[in-house]
Short mmCIF file of C-alpha atoms and ligand atoms in Angstrom, two decimals:
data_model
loop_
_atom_site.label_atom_id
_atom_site.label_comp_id
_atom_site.label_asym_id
_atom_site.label_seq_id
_atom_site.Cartn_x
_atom_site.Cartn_y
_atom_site.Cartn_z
CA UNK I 42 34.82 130.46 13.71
CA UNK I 43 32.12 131.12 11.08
CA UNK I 44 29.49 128.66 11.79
CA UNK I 45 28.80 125.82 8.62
CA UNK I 46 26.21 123.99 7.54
CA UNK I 47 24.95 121.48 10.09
CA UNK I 48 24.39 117.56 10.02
CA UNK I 49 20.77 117.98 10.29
CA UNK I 50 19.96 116.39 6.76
CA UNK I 51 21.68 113.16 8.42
CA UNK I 52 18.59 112.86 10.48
CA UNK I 53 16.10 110.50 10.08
CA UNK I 54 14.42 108.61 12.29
CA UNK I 55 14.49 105.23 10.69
CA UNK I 56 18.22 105.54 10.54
CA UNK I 57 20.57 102.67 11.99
CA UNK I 58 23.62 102.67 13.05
CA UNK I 59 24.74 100.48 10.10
CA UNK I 60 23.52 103.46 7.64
CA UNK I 61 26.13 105.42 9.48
CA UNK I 62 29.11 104.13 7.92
CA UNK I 63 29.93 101.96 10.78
CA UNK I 64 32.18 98.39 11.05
CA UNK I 65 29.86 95.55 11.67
CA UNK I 66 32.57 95.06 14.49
CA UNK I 67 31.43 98.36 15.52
CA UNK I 68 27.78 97.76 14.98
CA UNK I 69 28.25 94.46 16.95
CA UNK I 70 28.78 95.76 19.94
CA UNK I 71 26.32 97.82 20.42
CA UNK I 72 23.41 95.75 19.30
CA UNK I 73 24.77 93.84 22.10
CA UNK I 74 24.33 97.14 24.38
CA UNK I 75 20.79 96.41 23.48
CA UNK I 76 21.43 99.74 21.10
CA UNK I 77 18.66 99.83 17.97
CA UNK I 78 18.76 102.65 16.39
CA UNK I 79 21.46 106.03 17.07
CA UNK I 80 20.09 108.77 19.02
CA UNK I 81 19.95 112.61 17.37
CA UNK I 82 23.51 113.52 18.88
CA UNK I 83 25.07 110.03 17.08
CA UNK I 84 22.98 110.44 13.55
CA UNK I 85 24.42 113.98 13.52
CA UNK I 86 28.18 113.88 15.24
CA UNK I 87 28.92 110.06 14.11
CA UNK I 88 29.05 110.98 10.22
CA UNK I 89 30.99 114.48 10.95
CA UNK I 90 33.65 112.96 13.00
CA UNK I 91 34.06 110.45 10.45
CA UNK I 92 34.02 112.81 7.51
CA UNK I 93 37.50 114.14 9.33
CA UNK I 94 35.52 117.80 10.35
CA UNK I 95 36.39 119.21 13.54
CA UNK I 96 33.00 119.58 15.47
CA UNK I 97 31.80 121.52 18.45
CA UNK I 98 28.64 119.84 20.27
CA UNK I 99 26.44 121.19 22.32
CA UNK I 100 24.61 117.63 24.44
CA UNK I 101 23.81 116.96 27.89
CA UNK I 102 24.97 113.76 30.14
CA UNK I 103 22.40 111.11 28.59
CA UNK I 104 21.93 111.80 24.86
CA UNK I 105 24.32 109.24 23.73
CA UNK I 106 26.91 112.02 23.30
CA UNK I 107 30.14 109.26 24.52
CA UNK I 108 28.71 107.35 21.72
CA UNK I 109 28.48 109.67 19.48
CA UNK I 110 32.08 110.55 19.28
CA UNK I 111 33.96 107.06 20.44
CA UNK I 112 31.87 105.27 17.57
CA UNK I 113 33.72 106.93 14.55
CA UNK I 114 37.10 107.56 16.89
CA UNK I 115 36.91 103.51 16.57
CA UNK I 116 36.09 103.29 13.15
CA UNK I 117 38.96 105.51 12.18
CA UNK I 118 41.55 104.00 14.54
CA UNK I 119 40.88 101.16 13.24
CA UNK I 120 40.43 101.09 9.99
CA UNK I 121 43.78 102.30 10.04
CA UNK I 122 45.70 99.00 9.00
CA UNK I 123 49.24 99.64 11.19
CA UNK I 124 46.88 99.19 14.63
CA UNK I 125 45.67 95.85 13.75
CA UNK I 126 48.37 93.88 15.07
CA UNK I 127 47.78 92.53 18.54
CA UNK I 128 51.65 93.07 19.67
CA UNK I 129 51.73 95.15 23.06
CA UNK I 130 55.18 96.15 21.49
CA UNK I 131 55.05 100.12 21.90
CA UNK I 132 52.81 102.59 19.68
CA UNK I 133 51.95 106.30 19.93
CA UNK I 134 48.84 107.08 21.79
CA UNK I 135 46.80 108.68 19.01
CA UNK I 136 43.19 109.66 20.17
CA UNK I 137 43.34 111.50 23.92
CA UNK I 138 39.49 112.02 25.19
CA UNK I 139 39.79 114.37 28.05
CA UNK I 140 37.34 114.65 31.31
CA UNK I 141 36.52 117.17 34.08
CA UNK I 142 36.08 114.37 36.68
CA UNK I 143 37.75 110.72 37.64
CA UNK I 144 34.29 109.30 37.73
CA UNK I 145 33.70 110.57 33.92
CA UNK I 146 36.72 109.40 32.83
CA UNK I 147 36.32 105.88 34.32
CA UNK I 148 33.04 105.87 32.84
CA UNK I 149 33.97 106.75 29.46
CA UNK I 150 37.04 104.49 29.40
CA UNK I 151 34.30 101.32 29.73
CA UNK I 152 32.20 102.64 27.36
CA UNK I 153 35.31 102.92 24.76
CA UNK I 154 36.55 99.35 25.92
CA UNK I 155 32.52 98.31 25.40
CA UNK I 156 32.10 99.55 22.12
CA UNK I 157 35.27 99.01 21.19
CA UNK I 158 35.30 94.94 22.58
CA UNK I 159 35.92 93.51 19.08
CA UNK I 160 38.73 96.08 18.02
CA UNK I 161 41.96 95.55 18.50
CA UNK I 162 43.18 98.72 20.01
CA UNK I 163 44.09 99.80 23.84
CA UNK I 164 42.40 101.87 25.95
CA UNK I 165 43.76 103.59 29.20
CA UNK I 166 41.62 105.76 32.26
CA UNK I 167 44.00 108.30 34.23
CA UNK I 168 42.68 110.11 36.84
CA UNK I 169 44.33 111.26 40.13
CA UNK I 170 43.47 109.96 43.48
CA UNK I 171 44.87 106.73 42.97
CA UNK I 172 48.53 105.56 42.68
CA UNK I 173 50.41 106.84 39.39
CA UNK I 174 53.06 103.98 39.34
CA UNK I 175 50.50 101.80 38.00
CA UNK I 176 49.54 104.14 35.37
CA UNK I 177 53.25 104.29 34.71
CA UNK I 178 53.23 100.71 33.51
CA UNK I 179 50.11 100.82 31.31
CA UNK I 180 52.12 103.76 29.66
CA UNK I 181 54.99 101.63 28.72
CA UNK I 182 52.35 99.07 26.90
CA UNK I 183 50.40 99.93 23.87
CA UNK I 184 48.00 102.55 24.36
CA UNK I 185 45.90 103.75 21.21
CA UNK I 186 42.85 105.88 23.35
CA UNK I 187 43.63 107.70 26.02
CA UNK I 188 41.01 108.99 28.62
CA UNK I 189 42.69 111.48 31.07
CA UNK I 190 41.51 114.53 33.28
CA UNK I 191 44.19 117.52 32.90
CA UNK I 192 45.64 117.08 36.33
CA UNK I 193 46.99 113.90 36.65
CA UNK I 194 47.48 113.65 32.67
CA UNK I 195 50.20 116.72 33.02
CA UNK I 196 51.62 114.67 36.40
CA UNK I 197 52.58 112.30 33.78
CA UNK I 198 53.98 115.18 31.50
CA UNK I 199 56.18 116.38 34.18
CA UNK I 200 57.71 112.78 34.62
CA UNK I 201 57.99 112.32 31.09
CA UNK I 202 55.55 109.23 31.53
CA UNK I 203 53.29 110.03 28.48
CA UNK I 204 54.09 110.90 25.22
CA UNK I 205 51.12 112.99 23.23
CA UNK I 206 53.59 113.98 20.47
CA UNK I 207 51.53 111.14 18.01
CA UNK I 208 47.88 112.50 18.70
CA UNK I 209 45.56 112.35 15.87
CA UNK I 210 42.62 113.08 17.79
CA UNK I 211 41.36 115.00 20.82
CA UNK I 212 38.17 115.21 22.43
CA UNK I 213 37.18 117.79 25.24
CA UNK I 214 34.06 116.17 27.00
CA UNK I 215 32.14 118.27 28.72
CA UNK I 216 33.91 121.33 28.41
CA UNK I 217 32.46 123.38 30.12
CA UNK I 218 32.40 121.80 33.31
CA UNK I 219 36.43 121.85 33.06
CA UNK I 220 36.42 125.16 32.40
CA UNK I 221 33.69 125.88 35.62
CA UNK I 222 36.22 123.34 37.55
CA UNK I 223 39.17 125.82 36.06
CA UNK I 224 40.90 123.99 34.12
CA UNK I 225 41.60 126.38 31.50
CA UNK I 226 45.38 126.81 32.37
CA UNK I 227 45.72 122.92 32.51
CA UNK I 228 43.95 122.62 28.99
CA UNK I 229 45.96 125.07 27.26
CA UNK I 230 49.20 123.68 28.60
CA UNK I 231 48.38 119.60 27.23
CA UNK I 232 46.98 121.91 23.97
CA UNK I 233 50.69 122.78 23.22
CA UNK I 234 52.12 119.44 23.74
CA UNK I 235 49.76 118.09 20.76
CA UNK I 236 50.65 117.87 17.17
CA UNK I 237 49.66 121.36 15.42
CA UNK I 238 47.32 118.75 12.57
CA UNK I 239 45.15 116.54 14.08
CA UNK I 240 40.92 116.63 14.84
CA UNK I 241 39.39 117.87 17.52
CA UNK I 242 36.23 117.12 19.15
CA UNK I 243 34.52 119.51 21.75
CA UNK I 244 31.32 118.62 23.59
CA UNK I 245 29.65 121.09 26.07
CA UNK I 246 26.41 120.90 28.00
CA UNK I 247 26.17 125.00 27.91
CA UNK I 248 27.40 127.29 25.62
CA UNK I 249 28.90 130.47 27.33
CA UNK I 250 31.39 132.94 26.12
CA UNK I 251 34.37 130.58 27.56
CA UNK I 252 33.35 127.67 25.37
CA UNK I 253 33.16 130.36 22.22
CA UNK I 254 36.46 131.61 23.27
CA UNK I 255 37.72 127.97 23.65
CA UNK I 256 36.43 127.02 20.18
CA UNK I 257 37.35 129.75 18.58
CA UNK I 258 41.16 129.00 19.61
CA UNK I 259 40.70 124.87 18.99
CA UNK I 260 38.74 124.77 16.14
CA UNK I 261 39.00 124.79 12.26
CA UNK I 262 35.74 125.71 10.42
CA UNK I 263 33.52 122.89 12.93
CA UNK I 264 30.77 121.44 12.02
CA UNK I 265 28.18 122.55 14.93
CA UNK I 266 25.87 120.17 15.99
CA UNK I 267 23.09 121.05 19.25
CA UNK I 268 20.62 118.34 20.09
CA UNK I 269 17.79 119.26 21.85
CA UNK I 270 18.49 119.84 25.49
CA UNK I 271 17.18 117.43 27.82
CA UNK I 272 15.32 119.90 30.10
CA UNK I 273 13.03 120.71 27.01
CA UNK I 274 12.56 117.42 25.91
CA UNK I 275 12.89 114.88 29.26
CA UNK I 276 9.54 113.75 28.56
CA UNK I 277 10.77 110.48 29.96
CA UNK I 278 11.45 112.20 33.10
CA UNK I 279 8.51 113.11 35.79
CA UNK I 280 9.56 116.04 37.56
CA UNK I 281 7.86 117.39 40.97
CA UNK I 282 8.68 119.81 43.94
CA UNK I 283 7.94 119.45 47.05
CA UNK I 284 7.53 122.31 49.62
CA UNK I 285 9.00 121.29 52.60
CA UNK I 286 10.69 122.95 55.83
CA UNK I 287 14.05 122.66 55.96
CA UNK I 288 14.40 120.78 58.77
CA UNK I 289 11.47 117.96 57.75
CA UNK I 290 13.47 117.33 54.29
CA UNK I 291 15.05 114.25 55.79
CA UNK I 292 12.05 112.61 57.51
CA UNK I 293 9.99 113.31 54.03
CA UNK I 294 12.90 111.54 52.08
CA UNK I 295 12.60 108.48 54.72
CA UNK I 296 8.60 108.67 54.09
CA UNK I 297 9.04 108.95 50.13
CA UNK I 298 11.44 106.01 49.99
CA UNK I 299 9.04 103.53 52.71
CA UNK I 300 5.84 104.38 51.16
CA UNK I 301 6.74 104.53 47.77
CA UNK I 302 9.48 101.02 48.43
CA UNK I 303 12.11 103.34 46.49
CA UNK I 304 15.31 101.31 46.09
CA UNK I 305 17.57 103.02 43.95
CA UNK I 306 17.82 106.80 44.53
CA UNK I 307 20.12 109.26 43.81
CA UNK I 308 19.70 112.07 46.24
CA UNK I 309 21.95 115.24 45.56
CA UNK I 310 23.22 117.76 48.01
CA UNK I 311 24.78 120.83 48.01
CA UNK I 312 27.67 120.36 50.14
CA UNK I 313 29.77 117.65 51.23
CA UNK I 314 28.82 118.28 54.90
CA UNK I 315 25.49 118.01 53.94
CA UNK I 316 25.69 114.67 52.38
CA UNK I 317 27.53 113.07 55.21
CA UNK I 318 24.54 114.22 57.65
CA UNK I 319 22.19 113.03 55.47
CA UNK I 320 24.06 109.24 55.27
CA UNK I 321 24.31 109.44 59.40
CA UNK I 322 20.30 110.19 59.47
CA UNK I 323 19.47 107.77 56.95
CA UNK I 324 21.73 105.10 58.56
CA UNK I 325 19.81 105.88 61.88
CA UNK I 326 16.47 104.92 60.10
CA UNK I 327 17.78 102.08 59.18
CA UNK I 328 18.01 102.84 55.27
CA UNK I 329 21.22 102.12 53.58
CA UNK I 330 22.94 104.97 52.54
CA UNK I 331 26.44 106.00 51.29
CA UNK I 332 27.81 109.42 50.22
CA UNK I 333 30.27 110.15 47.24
CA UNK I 334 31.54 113.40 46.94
CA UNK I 335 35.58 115.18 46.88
CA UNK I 336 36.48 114.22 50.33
CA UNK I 337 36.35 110.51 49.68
CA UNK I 338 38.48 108.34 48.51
CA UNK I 339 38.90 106.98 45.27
CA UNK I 340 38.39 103.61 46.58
CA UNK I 341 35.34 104.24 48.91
CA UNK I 342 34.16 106.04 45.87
CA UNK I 343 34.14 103.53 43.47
CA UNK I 344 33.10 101.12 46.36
CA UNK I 345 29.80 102.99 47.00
CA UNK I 346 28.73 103.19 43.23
CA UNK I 347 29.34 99.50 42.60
CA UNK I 348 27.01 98.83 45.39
CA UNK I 349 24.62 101.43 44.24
CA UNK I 350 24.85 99.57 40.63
CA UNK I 351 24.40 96.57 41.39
CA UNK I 352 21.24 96.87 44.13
CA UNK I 353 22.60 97.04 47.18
CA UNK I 354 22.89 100.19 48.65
CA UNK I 355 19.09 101.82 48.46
CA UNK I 356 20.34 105.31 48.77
CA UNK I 357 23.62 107.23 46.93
CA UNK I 358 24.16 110.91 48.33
CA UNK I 359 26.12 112.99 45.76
CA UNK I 360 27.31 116.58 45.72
CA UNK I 361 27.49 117.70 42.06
CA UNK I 362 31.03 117.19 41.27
CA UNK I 363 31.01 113.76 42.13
CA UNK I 364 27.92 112.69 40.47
CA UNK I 365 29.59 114.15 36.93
CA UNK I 366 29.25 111.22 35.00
CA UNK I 367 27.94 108.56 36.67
CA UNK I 368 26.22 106.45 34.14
CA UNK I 369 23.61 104.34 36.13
CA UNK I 370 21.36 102.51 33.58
CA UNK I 371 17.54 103.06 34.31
CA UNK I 372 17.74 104.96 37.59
CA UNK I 373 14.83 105.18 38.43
CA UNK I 374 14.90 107.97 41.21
CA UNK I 375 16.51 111.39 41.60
CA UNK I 376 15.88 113.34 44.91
CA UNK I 377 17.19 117.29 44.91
CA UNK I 378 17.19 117.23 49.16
CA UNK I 379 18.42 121.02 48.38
CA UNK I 380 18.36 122.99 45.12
CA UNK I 381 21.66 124.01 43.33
CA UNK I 382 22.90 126.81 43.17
CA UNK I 383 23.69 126.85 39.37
CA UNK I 384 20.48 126.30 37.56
CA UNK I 385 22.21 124.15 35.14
CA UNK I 386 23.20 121.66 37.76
CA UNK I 387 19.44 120.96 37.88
CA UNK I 388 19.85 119.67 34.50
CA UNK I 389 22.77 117.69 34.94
CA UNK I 390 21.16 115.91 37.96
CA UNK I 391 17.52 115.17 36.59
CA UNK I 392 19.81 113.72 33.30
CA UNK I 393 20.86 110.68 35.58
CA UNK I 394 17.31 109.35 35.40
CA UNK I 395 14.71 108.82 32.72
CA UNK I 396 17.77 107.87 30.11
CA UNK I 397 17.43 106.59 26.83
CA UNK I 398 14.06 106.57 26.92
CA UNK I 399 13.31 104.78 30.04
CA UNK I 400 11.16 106.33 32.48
CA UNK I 401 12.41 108.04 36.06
CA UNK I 402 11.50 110.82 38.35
CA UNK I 403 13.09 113.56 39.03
CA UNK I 404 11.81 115.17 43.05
CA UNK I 405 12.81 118.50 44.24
CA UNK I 406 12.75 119.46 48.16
CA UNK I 407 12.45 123.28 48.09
CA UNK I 408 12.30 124.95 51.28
CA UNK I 409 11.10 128.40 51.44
CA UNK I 410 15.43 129.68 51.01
CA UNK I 411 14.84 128.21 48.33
CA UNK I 412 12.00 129.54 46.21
CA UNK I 413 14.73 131.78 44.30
CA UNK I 414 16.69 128.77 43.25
CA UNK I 415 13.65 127.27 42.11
CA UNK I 416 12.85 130.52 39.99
CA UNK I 417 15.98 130.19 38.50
CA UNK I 418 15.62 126.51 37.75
CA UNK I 419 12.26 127.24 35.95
CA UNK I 420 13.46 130.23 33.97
CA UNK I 421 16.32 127.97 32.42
CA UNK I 422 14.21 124.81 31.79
CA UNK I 423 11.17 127.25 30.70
CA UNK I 424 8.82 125.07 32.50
CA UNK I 425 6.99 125.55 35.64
CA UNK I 426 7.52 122.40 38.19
CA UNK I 427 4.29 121.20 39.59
CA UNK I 428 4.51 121.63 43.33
CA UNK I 429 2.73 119.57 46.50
CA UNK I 430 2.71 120.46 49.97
CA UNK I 431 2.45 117.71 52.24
CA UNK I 432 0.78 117.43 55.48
CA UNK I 433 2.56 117.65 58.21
CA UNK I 434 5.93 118.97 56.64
CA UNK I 435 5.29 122.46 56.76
CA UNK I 436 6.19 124.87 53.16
CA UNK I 437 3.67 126.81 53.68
CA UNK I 438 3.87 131.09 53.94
CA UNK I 439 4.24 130.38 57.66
CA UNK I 440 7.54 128.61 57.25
CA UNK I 441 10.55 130.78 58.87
CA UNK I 442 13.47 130.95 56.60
CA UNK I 443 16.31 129.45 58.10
CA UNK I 444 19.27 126.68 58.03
CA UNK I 445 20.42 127.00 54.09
CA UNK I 446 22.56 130.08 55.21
CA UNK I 447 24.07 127.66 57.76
CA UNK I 448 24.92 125.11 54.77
CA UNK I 449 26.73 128.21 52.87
CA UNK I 450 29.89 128.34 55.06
CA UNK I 451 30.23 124.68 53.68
CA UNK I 452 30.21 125.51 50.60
CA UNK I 453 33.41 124.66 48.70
CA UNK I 454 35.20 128.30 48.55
CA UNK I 455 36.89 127.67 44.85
CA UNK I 456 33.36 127.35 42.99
CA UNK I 457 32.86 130.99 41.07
CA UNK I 458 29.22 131.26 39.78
CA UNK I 459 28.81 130.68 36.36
CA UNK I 460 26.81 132.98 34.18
CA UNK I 461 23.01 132.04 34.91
CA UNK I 462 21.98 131.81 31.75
CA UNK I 463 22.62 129.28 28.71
CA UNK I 464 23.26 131.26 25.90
CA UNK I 465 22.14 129.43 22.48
CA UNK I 466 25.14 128.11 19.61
CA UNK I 467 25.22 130.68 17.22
CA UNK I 468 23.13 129.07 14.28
CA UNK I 469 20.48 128.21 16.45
CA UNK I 470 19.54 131.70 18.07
CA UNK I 471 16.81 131.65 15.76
CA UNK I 472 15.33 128.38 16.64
CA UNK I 473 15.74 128.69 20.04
CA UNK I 474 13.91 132.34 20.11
CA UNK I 475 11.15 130.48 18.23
CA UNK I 476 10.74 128.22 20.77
CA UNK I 477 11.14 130.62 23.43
CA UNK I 478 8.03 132.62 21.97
CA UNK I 479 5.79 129.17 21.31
CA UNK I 480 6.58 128.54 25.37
CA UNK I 481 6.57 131.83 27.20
CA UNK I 482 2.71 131.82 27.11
CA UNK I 483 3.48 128.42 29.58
CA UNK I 484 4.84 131.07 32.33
CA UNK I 485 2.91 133.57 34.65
CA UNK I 486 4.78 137.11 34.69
CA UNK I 487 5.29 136.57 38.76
CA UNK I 488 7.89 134.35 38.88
CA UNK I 489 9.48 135.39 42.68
CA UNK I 490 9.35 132.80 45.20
CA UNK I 491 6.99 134.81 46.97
CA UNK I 492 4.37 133.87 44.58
CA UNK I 493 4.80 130.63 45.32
CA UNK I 494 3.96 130.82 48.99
P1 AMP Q 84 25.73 109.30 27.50
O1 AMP Q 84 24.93 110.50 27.08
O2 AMP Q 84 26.88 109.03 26.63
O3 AMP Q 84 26.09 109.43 28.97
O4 AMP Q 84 24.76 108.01 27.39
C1 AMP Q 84 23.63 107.84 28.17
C2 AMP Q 84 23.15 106.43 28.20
O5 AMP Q 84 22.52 106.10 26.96
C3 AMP Q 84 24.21 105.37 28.45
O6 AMP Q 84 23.69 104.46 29.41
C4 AMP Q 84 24.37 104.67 27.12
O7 AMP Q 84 24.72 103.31 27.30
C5 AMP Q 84 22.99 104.82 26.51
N1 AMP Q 84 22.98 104.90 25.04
C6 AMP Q 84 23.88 105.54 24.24
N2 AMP Q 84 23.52 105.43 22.94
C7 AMP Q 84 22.39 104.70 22.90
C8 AMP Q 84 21.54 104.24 21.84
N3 AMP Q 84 21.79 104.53 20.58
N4 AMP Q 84 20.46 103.50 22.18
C9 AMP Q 84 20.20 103.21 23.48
N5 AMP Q 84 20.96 103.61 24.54
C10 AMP Q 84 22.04 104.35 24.25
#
């Protein structure tokens, strides 16, 4: 996969999105999103996608990246003149967009229906954990974009409910989370049920050596694109830690969220177990909480986001799975009530506030377990997190370790550790070294969790 030129000349900050070669249809809708001008991922992907080029893009949850590849998917579905009739008479699906998580797919579903609200072309979510005979019958309408996760999407195979022998395009979104989740197998299966000419489309939040390996299997001659990651450049997000015995975390949240009259927060946890106890202690201070995370339902899922968007439930509890894609505009809080244990998740969960440009914060309850995690965290994002200690909640050198080794026999026995550190696209290694050297002076050499006691 010998790396080519990238779309960097496209950008320019007074570009619009109607310089990009875009339908006023197109263009319509998003001005009515309240979009102005394209973000760096859409100035750079939008005119490679159109220009036919396979791409592989390196963005994060929050750059615009669903834009930035269902814009010109539009465009060229329908600029195609056999999709413009309205008929629901049967036609090939021809673009499948496929999705580590149910919530993703959802997600990016509406935002293709959104952008797409003055096309005339079909779009279709499948995901698992609801009933397939439904699905079933969408499948026998007209269906030009699919969005699918693998598992339920190769149900359909086996029952000979989907036909993929017509797709045109394919997009892997956030590859690499499928391939952490292990989807490999499942990816490589719906890969050889898809014509052998068509474009493909692969987005990652990390490079590793999977997502090379991937590429280098998927793609011909890509145009690479890598926008600036979010942990460099979330200047829109205020970021803090908070020392904080283990066993005070919960009281401090209920403090935080009473003096501070926080009412939309996003707190993450690390376990499922650990996000239940933290609804029941919430709920017994009388602030309104409601957990999401693998062991609920579809339903009570989607149930306890709506409520979340639309203001009225104060508190949403997350693992990291189930927050993949949430898309909550303006959130303005994100709590990390215990640090991942993947640095990268960090990343993902500070990305659900402070997006497209407005302003959030980001809080981090680090207990003193947990001063290695935070090491990590700081290494990746090469940025040290200012820290407080607050009265009366302990963190200080005095603090026994405890409790988080109690949370590990929750954890969720399939998750394999993925390599620690992002390693940079290939064309950008210089760049990225560059920056590396302008920022290491930032860092003191002691960065144990000792030093932080
Ligand atoms: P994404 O990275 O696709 O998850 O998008 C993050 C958020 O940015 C979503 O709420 C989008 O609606 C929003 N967004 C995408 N593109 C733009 C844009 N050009 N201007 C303003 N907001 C945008």
């Amino acid at each position: 996969m010998p790396p080519v030129a990238t779309g960097r000349c496209y950008l320019r900050s007074s570009m619009s999105f109607s310089h990009l070669g875009l339908s006023n249809e197109i263009i319509r809708a998003v001005t009515e999103l309240g979009y102005t001008k394209p973000t760096p991922i859409q100035m750079q992907a939008i005119p490679a996608v159109l220009s036919g080029r396979d791409l592989l893009a390196g963005a994060q949850t929050g750059t615009g990246k669903t834009a930035s590849f269902t814009l010109p998917l539009l465009q060229k579905l329908s600029s195609d003149k056999s999709v413009k009739s309205t008929s629901n008479e049967y036609s090939p699906i021809r673009a499948l967009i496929l999705t580590p998580t149910r919530e993703l797919a959802a997600q990016v579903e509406l935002s293709v229906r959104e952008y797409g609200k003055y096309l005339k072309l079909n779009t279709m979510a499948m995901f698992g954990g609801v009933s397939i005979n439904p699905q079933k019958r969408l499948l026998k309408g007209r269906v030009d974009i699919l969005v699918a996760t693998p598992g339920r999407l190769l149900d359909h195979v086996q029952q000979g409910t989907v036909n993929l022998s017509q797709i045109e395009f394919l997009v892997l979104d956030e590859a690499d989370r499928m391939l952490d989740m292990g989807f490999i197998r499942d990816i490589r299966r719906i890969l050889s049920l898809l014509p052998k000419h068509r474009q493909n489309l692969l987005f990652f939040a990390t490079f590793s050596d999977k997502i090379k390996a991937l590429a280098t299997g998927l793609l011909d001659r890509p145009e690479i694109i890598e926008v600036a990651r979010r942990n460099i450049t979330a200047d829109t997000v205020t970021q803090k830690v908070y020392k904080v015995d283990h066993d005070r975390k919960c009281q401090l949240l209920v403090n935080l969220i009473r003096q501070n009259n926080w009412y939309q927060v996003l707190v993450f946890t690390r376990t499922k177990y650990g996000a239940d106890r933290l609804v029941r202690q919430l709920t017994q201070e009388r602030i309104q909480a409601l957990a999401i995370h693998g062991n609920k339902s579809q339903s009570a899922r989607t149930h306890a986001l709506a409520k979340f968007k639309n203001d009225s439930l104060q508190v949403l509890v997350a693992t990291d799975i189930a927050a993949r894609g949430l898309d909550i505009s303006e959130l303005p809080h994100v709590v990390n009530y215990d640090l991942p244990y993947v640095p990268e998740d960090y990343v993902h969960r500070i990305g659900r506030t402070g997006r497209a440009g407005a302003s959030g914060k980001a809080v981090s309850f680090v207990c003193v377990d947990e001063y290695h995690l935070l090491a990590d965290i700081e290494k990746l994002i090469e940025q040290q997190l200012p820290f407080e200690v607050v009265t009366g909640f302990g963190g200080n050198s005095h603090t026994q370790p405890e409790q988080i080794s109690d949370e590990r026999k929750h954890r969720p026995k399939r998750s394999k550790r993925p390599a620690r550190t992002a390693k940079p696209l290939p064309q950008t290694s210089a760049k990225q070294s560059a920056r590396r050297t302008v920022t290491s002076g930032k860092k003191s050499d002691a960065r144990s969790g000792a030093s932080r006691h």
